Amino acid sequence: MIRATTLALALTLAACATTQAPSTTGTPAPPAAKPQPPVPSPPPAPVVQPVVTEQARAEFARETAAKYSVDPAYIESVLSRAEIRDSIITAMSRPAEAKPWRDYRPIFITQARIDGGQAFLAQHRDALARVQGRYGVPPEIIVSIIGVETNYGTNTGKYPVVDALYTLAFAYPRTGDPAKVDRENSRQAFFRSELAQLFALGKETGLDITTLTGSYAGAMGWGQFMPSSYRDYAVDGNGDGKRDLFNSTDDVFASIANYFVKKGGWVRGGTVTVRANRAVDAQDVPDSLDPTFTLGDLAARGYRPLVDVPPNQTATLVSLDGASGPEYWLGFRNFYAITRYNISKHYAMAVYQLSEAIAGRAQETTPVAATEPGQPSA
């Protein structure tokens, strides 16, 4: 999703109990205590719904009208009917990307989703081949994005886009953690900008933004584009003069590919990611999605690809907590391009592995034994 995500912290209190050793004096043990009924949990605290003042809406309307030449009265009329939705705040507080890889992967890599992707690819093979010829993005990658985002167009989201962006622009969820204040402020500012750009999008495309539905984060259409991405990267794939990401698969395919190329720097024919071996004396590698290390750099730190890859590519280390143990991968420029769609290594790996399965190239995910110090991988 082009869409934006944030991590929520859950603080758990655990009580400790100690058990005394049985008496050795021969005194009979007291009878076991009768089990007590569980203490009922206190009722949840009532949700306090934030109140958005008329002054705040009016200020937003003035700013948006000045920036995008939209009638401020129209903006205020739309926002006056918008709702702050608790379900959106809850969903944003616990994104799936916060799950460990062993729990995240099964959400998307299922036989049903693989079968659906293969059927979808077969149905649209010619159109996807034309897009690949123009942009260099393989059909299975485009299909996988649509599969992960909307289950091949069958679930594009039911939240009113205006409500989703209004909620996150004016009532973004807060953890109360001082260390997260700057990021939470930044995320709220991002959604405030997206809400403003939704009005610009309506003006430019003629879409009635009050009727649009999408995800809890305000992403829309088969490929789940945020308003800014719709404006910047959506293209007319069938030559009808429109950019329709809700009904035109030609526009959807071309727009996803265009996004990868323009936003992510997709390399035609480039590697996405490969499994790596970790030497027993491997050094730490800075955690980054940006592929800034040469293969020589990574080898010197103890990480080598398990298959041959062009030596002139740069990569980053992708460490995952798999179901069977740690997994190590090298992520190249095209892996980074997928993370521009959703800034998460879990998301990018799910898209890649689903695409490989759709193309009939299932990936091995079992642990790889570490090599001895200084030894090349098998």
Short mmCIF file of C-alpha atoms in Angstrom, two decimals:
data_model
loop_
_atom_site.label_atom_id
_atom_site.label_comp_id
_atom_site.label_asym_id
_atom_site.label_seq_id
_atom_site.Cartn_x
_atom_site.Cartn_y
_atom_site.Cartn_z
CA MET A 1 0.00 0.00 0.00
CA ILE A 2 1.14 3.23 -0.62
CA ARG A 3 0.19 3.88 2.09
CA ALA A 4 1.68 4.82 5.35
CA THR A 5 2.11 2.61 8.56
CA THR A 6 3.03 3.07 12.29
CA LEU A 7 3.98 0.74 15.10
CA ALA A 8 1.99 0.59 18.40
CA LEU A 9 3.52 -0.43 21.74
CA ALA A 10 1.66 -2.69 24.18
CA LEU A 11 2.82 -2.69 27.78
CA THR A 12 2.13 -5.91 29.65
CA LEU A 13 2.25 -6.33 33.41
CA ALA A 14 3.07 -9.78 34.74
CA ALA A 15 2.74 -10.89 38.34
CA CYS A 16 5.35 -13.22 39.80
CA ALA A 17 4.54 -15.94 42.34
CA THR A 18 6.96 -18.01 44.43
CA THR A 19 6.33 -21.51 45.66
CA GLN A 20 7.76 -22.80 48.96
CA ALA A 21 9.37 -26.25 49.11
CA PRO A 22 7.26 -28.91 50.87
CA SER A 23 7.92 -29.36 54.60
CA THR A 24 10.27 -32.18 55.63
CA THR A 25 9.11 -32.35 59.28
CA GLY A 26 6.38 -34.88 58.62
CA THR A 27 3.61 -32.39 59.30
CA PRO A 28 0.72 -33.13 56.99
CA ALA A 29 0.34 -30.62 54.23
CA PRO A 30 -2.69 -28.38 54.51
CA PRO A 31 -5.51 -29.16 52.14
CA ALA A 32 -5.30 -27.53 48.77
CA ALA A 33 -6.98 -24.20 48.58
CA LYS A 34 -10.32 -24.21 46.90
CA PRO A 35 -10.06 -22.64 43.45
CA GLN A 36 -11.36 -19.14 43.42
CA PRO A 37 -13.48 -17.80 40.62
CA PRO A 38 -11.58 -15.46 38.31
CA VAL A 39 -11.72 -11.82 39.20
CA PRO A 40 -13.76 -10.08 36.55
CA SER A 41 -11.85 -7.55 34.49
CA PRO A 42 -12.89 -3.96 34.92
CA PRO A 43 -15.00 -2.65 32.08
CA PRO A 44 -13.00 -0.93 29.36
CA ALA A 45 -12.61 2.78 29.71
CA PRO A 46 -15.00 4.69 27.49
CA VAL A 47 -13.50 5.89 24.25
CA VAL A 48 -13.15 9.64 24.26
CA GLN A 49 -13.84 10.78 20.72
CA PRO A 50 -11.73 13.80 19.78
CA VAL A 51 -13.65 16.93 18.95
CA VAL A 52 -12.62 18.77 15.82
CA THR A 53 -13.49 22.42 16.18
CA GLU A 54 -15.01 24.57 13.49
CA GLN A 55 -11.94 26.77 13.76
CA ALA A 56 -9.62 23.85 12.95
CA ARG A 57 -11.73 22.88 9.94
CA ALA A 58 -11.91 26.47 8.74
CA GLU A 59 -8.13 26.85 8.99
CA PHE A 60 -7.60 23.62 7.05
CA ALA A 61 -10.10 24.75 4.41
CA ARG A 62 -8.33 28.08 3.96
CA GLU A 63 -4.91 26.43 3.62
CA THR A 64 -6.16 23.80 1.18
CA ALA A 65 -8.13 26.29 -0.90
CA ALA A 66 -5.11 28.56 -1.21
CA LYS A 67 -2.77 25.72 -2.16
CA TYR A 68 -4.95 23.83 -4.63
CA SER A 69 -7.47 26.47 -5.77
CA VAL A 70 -10.47 24.58 -4.41
CA ASP A 71 -13.56 26.42 -3.17
CA PRO A 72 -13.15 26.74 0.64
CA ALA A 73 -16.92 26.58 1.13
CA TYR A 74 -16.97 23.18 -0.59
CA ILE A 75 -14.11 21.94 1.60
CA GLU A 76 -15.89 23.05 4.77
CA SER A 77 -19.16 21.49 3.64
CA VAL A 78 -17.46 18.12 3.06
CA LEU A 79 -15.58 18.19 6.36
CA SER A 80 -18.66 19.22 8.32
CA ARG A 81 -20.18 15.85 7.38
CA ALA A 82 -17.00 13.82 7.98
CA GLU A 83 -16.73 11.53 11.01
CA ILE A 84 -13.94 10.66 13.43
CA ARG A 85 -14.07 6.85 13.43
CA ASP A 86 -12.76 4.87 16.39
CA SER A 87 -12.35 1.76 14.22
CA ILE A 88 -9.85 3.63 12.05
CA ILE A 89 -7.85 4.76 15.08
CA THR A 90 -7.80 1.18 16.40
CA ALA A 91 -6.68 -0.26 13.05
CA MET A 92 -3.91 2.31 12.68
CA SER A 93 -2.71 1.47 16.20
CA ARG A 94 -1.95 -2.16 15.36
CA PRO A 95 -0.72 -2.57 11.76
CA ALA A 96 0.03 -6.06 10.45
CA GLU A 97 3.61 -5.02 9.63
CA ALA A 98 4.32 -4.97 13.38
CA LYS A 99 3.95 -8.76 13.49
CA PRO A 100 7.09 -10.94 13.28
CA TRP A 101 7.75 -12.45 9.86
CA ARG A 102 6.69 -15.94 10.99
CA ASP A 103 3.21 -14.53 11.71
CA TYR A 104 3.08 -11.97 8.90
CA ARG A 105 3.95 -14.34 6.04
CA PRO A 106 0.96 -16.70 6.45
CA ILE A 107 -1.43 -13.78 6.08
CA PHE A 108 -0.48 -13.37 2.43
CA ILE A 109 1.32 -16.52 1.28
CA THR A 110 -1.64 -18.88 1.13
CA GLN A 111 -2.61 -21.45 -1.47
CA ALA A 112 -5.85 -19.60 -2.14
CA ARG A 113 -3.98 -16.36 -2.84
CA ILE A 114 -1.44 -18.14 -5.03
CA ASP A 115 -4.18 -19.86 -7.03
CA GLY A 116 -6.08 -16.59 -7.33
CA GLY A 117 -2.96 -14.82 -8.55
CA GLN A 118 -2.24 -17.44 -11.19
CA ALA A 119 -5.81 -17.22 -12.47
CA PHE A 120 -5.67 -13.41 -12.48
CA LEU A 121 -2.36 -13.42 -14.37
CA ALA A 122 -3.73 -15.83 -16.97
CA GLN A 123 -6.83 -13.67 -17.45
CA HIS A 124 -4.82 -10.47 -17.98
CA ARG A 125 -1.63 -11.87 -19.48
CA ASP A 126 -1.65 -9.77 -22.67
CA ALA A 127 -2.31 -6.46 -20.89
CA LEU A 128 0.36 -7.22 -18.27
CA ALA A 129 2.86 -8.15 -21.00
CA ARG A 130 2.30 -4.76 -22.65
CA VAL A 131 2.96 -3.01 -19.35
CA GLN A 132 6.11 -5.05 -18.81
CA GLY A 133 7.35 -4.05 -22.24
CA ARG A 134 6.83 -0.39 -21.44
CA TYR A 135 8.01 -0.24 -17.82
CA GLY A 136 10.09 -3.36 -17.26
CA VAL A 137 8.08 -4.57 -14.24
CA PRO A 138 7.25 -8.31 -14.45
CA PRO A 139 3.56 -9.29 -14.56
CA GLU A 140 3.80 -11.44 -11.45
CA ILE A 141 5.05 -8.47 -9.39
CA ILE A 142 2.10 -6.31 -10.45
CA VAL A 143 -0.33 -9.16 -9.82
CA SER A 144 1.21 -9.81 -6.41
CA ILE A 145 0.78 -6.16 -5.38
CA ILE A 146 -2.90 -6.32 -6.30
CA GLY A 147 -3.18 -9.66 -4.50
CA VAL A 148 -1.64 -8.36 -1.29
CA GLU A 149 -3.45 -5.02 -1.38
CA THR A 150 -6.98 -6.00 -2.40
CA ASN A 151 -7.07 -9.77 -3.03
CA TYR A 152 -7.16 -9.15 -6.80
CA GLY A 153 -9.65 -6.32 -6.65
CA THR A 154 -12.24 -8.13 -4.52
CA ASN A 155 -11.63 -6.08 -1.37
CA THR A 156 -10.73 -2.46 -2.06
CA GLY A 157 -11.90 -1.22 1.34
CA LYS A 158 -15.20 -0.05 2.78
CA TYR A 159 -14.15 3.02 4.75
CA PRO A 160 -15.23 6.38 3.32
CA VAL A 161 -11.95 7.89 2.20
CA VAL A 162 -12.93 11.31 3.50
CA ASP A 163 -13.60 9.86 6.96
CA ALA A 164 -10.36 7.85 6.99
CA LEU A 165 -8.17 10.82 6.14
CA TYR A 166 -10.19 13.22 8.32
CA THR A 167 -9.75 10.88 11.31
CA LEU A 168 -6.01 10.49 10.86
CA ALA A 169 -5.47 14.15 9.98
CA PHE A 170 -7.17 15.43 13.12
CA ALA A 171 -7.11 12.49 15.58
CA TYR A 172 -4.05 10.41 14.79
CA PRO A 173 -3.58 7.75 17.54
CA ARG A 174 -1.03 8.55 20.22
CA THR A 175 0.92 6.09 22.36
CA GLY A 176 1.88 8.54 25.08
CA ASP A 177 5.52 7.58 24.58
CA PRO A 178 7.66 10.77 24.52
CA ALA A 179 10.12 9.04 22.19
CA LYS A 180 7.37 8.65 19.58
CA VAL A 181 5.93 12.15 19.67
CA ASP A 182 7.91 13.45 16.70
CA ARG A 183 6.98 10.48 14.52
CA GLU A 184 3.33 10.67 15.53
CA ASN A 185 3.27 14.38 14.74
CA SER A 186 4.89 13.63 11.39
CA ARG A 187 2.35 10.94 10.57
CA GLN A 188 -0.56 13.21 11.45
CA ALA A 189 0.92 15.91 9.23
CA PHE A 190 1.23 13.35 6.43
CA PHE A 191 -2.46 12.46 6.62
CA ARG A 192 -3.39 16.12 6.85
CA SER A 193 -1.51 16.63 3.58
CA GLU A 194 -3.23 13.60 2.04
CA LEU A 195 -6.64 14.94 3.02
CA ALA A 196 -5.81 18.22 1.32
CA GLN A 197 -4.61 16.38 -1.78
CA LEU A 198 -7.84 14.41 -1.87
CA PHE A 199 -9.65 17.67 -2.64
CA ALA A 200 -7.05 18.46 -5.33
CA LEU A 201 -7.55 14.99 -6.80
CA GLY A 202 -11.29 15.50 -6.99
CA LYS A 203 -10.81 18.79 -8.81
CA GLU A 204 -8.31 17.31 -11.29
CA THR A 205 -10.14 14.07 -12.09
CA GLY A 206 -13.78 14.96 -11.57
CA LEU A 207 -14.14 12.18 -8.98
CA ASP A 208 -16.79 12.77 -6.33
CA ILE A 209 -14.55 12.33 -3.32
CA THR A 210 -17.52 12.03 -0.96
CA THR A 211 -18.45 8.68 -2.56
CA LEU A 212 -14.99 7.10 -2.58
CA THR A 213 -14.23 4.16 -0.30
CA GLY A 214 -10.91 2.57 0.56
CA SER A 215 -8.70 1.36 3.39
CA TYR A 216 -8.60 2.63 6.95
CA ALA A 217 -5.57 4.72 5.89
CA GLY A 218 -7.37 6.33 2.96
CA ALA A 219 -5.80 4.26 0.16
CA MET A 220 -7.99 3.71 -2.90
CA GLY A 221 -8.61 1.44 -5.85
CA TRP A 222 -7.26 -1.95 -6.87
CA GLY A 223 -3.70 -0.87 -6.14
CA GLN A 224 -4.53 1.17 -3.03
CA PHE A 225 -3.07 4.53 -4.00
CA MET A 226 -3.04 7.40 -1.53
CA PRO A 227 -4.31 10.71 -2.97
CA SER A 228 -0.79 12.08 -3.51
CA SER A 229 0.29 8.89 -5.28
CA TYR A 230 -2.86 8.92 -7.40
CA ARG A 231 -2.04 12.48 -8.47
CA ASP A 232 1.68 11.86 -9.05
CA TYR A 233 1.89 8.32 -10.46
CA ALA A 234 -1.49 7.20 -11.82
CA VAL A 235 -1.45 7.01 -15.63
CA ASP A 236 -3.92 6.45 -18.44
CA GLY A 237 -3.19 2.88 -19.50
CA ASN A 238 -5.88 2.47 -22.17
CA GLY A 239 -5.79 5.87 -23.86
CA ASP A 240 -9.30 6.98 -22.92
CA GLY A 241 -8.07 10.22 -21.38
CA LYS A 242 -8.82 9.16 -17.79
CA ARG A 243 -6.82 7.72 -14.91
CA ASP A 244 -9.29 5.30 -13.37
CA LEU A 245 -7.85 3.12 -10.61
CA PHE A 246 -11.26 1.83 -9.58
CA ASN A 247 -12.60 0.28 -12.79
CA SER A 248 -9.86 0.11 -15.45
CA THR A 249 -7.37 -2.73 -15.07
CA ASP A 250 -5.27 -1.21 -17.86
CA ASP A 251 -4.90 1.96 -15.80
CA VAL A 252 -4.26 -0.02 -12.60
CA PHE A 253 -1.48 -2.15 -14.15
CA ALA A 254 0.26 0.78 -15.80
CA SER A 255 -0.02 2.96 -12.70
CA ILE A 256 1.52 0.35 -10.39
CA ALA A 257 4.40 -0.16 -12.81
CA ASN A 258 4.86 3.59 -13.23
CA TYR A 259 4.98 3.97 -9.45
CA PHE A 260 7.71 1.35 -9.17
CA VAL A 261 9.80 3.05 -11.83
CA LYS A 262 9.24 6.70 -10.89
CA LYS A 263 9.08 6.40 -7.09
CA GLY A 264 11.12 3.25 -6.45
CA GLY A 265 13.71 3.31 -9.22
CA TRP A 266 12.81 -0.16 -10.50
CA VAL A 267 15.61 -1.70 -12.59
CA ARG A 268 14.46 -3.61 -15.67
CA GLY A 269 15.70 -7.20 -15.33
CA GLY A 270 17.28 -6.48 -11.94
CA THR A 271 17.40 -8.83 -8.97
CA VAL A 272 14.85 -8.38 -6.18
CA THR A 273 16.25 -10.48 -3.33
CA VAL A 274 18.12 -13.77 -2.77
CA ARG A 275 18.79 -15.98 0.22
CA ALA A 276 22.12 -15.48 1.95
CA ASN A 277 24.44 -17.52 4.11
CA ARG A 278 25.69 -16.08 7.40
CA ALA A 279 29.18 -16.97 8.57
CA VAL A 280 29.57 -17.92 12.24
CA ASP A 281 31.76 -14.87 12.79
CA ALA A 282 29.50 -12.49 10.84
CA GLN A 283 29.54 -8.84 11.81
CA ASP A 284 26.53 -6.61 12.34
CA VAL A 285 25.15 -4.76 9.33
CA PRO A 286 23.32 -1.45 9.84
CA ASP A 287 19.56 -1.90 9.58
CA SER A 288 18.48 -0.12 6.41
CA LEU A 289 16.21 -0.76 3.45
CA ASP A 290 18.50 1.26 1.18
CA PRO A 291 20.80 -1.09 -0.80
CA THR A 292 24.07 0.73 -0.20
CA PHE A 293 26.50 -2.20 0.30
CA THR A 294 28.48 -3.90 -2.43
CA LEU A 295 28.50 -7.68 -2.47
CA GLY A 296 32.13 -7.47 -1.41
CA ASP A 297 31.19 -5.33 1.60
CA LEU A 298 28.57 -7.86 2.67
CA ALA A 299 30.89 -10.81 2.10
CA ALA A 300 33.51 -9.15 4.27
CA ARG A 301 30.89 -8.87 7.01
CA GLY A 302 30.00 -12.55 6.66
CA TYR A 303 27.00 -12.60 4.29
CA ARG A 304 27.14 -14.22 0.86
CA PRO A 305 24.34 -14.92 -1.65
CA LEU A 306 23.41 -18.58 -2.11
CA VAL A 307 22.99 -18.11 -5.87
CA ASP A 308 25.04 -16.25 -8.43
CA VAL A 309 24.06 -12.62 -8.88
CA PRO A 310 25.66 -9.91 -11.03
CA PRO A 311 28.63 -8.62 -9.03
CA ASN A 312 28.02 -4.94 -9.80
CA GLN A 313 24.76 -4.74 -7.85
CA THR A 314 24.45 -3.21 -4.41
CA ALA A 315 22.28 -4.68 -1.68
CA THR A 316 21.27 -4.53 1.95
CA LEU A 317 20.89 -7.27 4.54
CA VAL A 318 17.33 -8.37 5.28
CA SER A 319 17.05 -10.38 8.49
CA LEU A 320 13.79 -12.18 9.22
CA ASP A 321 12.55 -14.21 12.18
CA GLY A 322 11.12 -17.14 10.24
CA ALA A 323 8.96 -19.97 11.52
CA SER A 324 11.95 -22.33 11.48
CA GLY A 325 14.58 -19.88 12.67
CA PRO A 326 16.47 -16.82 11.41
CA GLU A 327 16.51 -16.15 7.68
CA TYR A 328 19.01 -13.92 5.91
CA TRP A 329 18.39 -12.35 2.52
CA LEU A 330 20.11 -9.76 0.36
CA GLY A 331 17.72 -7.05 -0.83
CA PHE A 332 18.66 -5.29 -4.07
CA ARG A 333 17.38 -2.12 -5.75
CA ASN A 334 14.11 -3.76 -6.83
CA PHE A 335 13.46 -4.94 -3.27
CA TYR A 336 13.87 -1.33 -2.20
CA ALA A 337 11.43 -0.30 -4.95
CA ILE A 338 8.75 -2.54 -3.42
CA THR A 339 9.32 -0.96 -0.01
CA ARG A 340 8.43 2.42 -1.51
CA TYR A 341 4.92 1.03 -1.89
CA ASN A 342 4.87 0.17 1.81
CA ILE A 343 7.94 0.95 3.92
CA SER A 344 8.29 -2.51 5.46
CA LYS A 345 10.70 -5.36 4.77
CA HIS A 346 7.92 -7.79 5.69
CA TYR A 347 5.60 -6.25 3.13
CA ALA A 348 8.23 -6.29 0.39
CA MET A 349 9.19 -9.89 1.12
CA ALA A 350 5.56 -11.00 1.11
CA VAL A 351 5.01 -9.33 -2.28
CA TYR A 352 8.15 -10.93 -3.66
CA GLN A 353 7.48 -14.44 -2.35
CA LEU A 354 3.86 -14.34 -3.51
CA SER A 355 5.01 -13.20 -6.94
CA GLU A 356 7.48 -16.07 -7.12
CA ALA A 357 4.79 -18.57 -6.15
CA ILE A 358 2.39 -17.11 -8.73
CA ALA A 359 5.14 -17.54 -11.34
CA GLY A 360 5.74 -21.13 -10.17
CA ARG A 361 9.07 -20.39 -8.49
CA ALA A 362 8.42 -21.21 -4.83
CA GLN A 363 11.03 -19.93 -2.40
CA GLU A 364 12.93 -21.99 0.15
CA THR A 365 12.46 -20.53 3.63
CA THR A 366 14.17 -23.08 5.90
CA PRO A 367 17.26 -21.98 7.84
CA VAL A 368 20.65 -22.14 6.15
CA ALA A 369 23.56 -23.50 8.14
CA ALA A 370 26.29 -20.97 8.88
CA THR A 371 29.62 -21.43 7.16
CA GLU A 372 32.91 -21.52 9.00
CA PRO A 373 34.80 -18.26 9.38
CA GLY A 374 36.27 -17.13 6.10
CA GLN A 375 34.62 -19.90 4.06
CA PRO A 376 32.50 -19.22 0.99
CA SER A 377 28.87 -20.27 1.04
CA ALA A 378 27.74 -23.41 -0.73
#
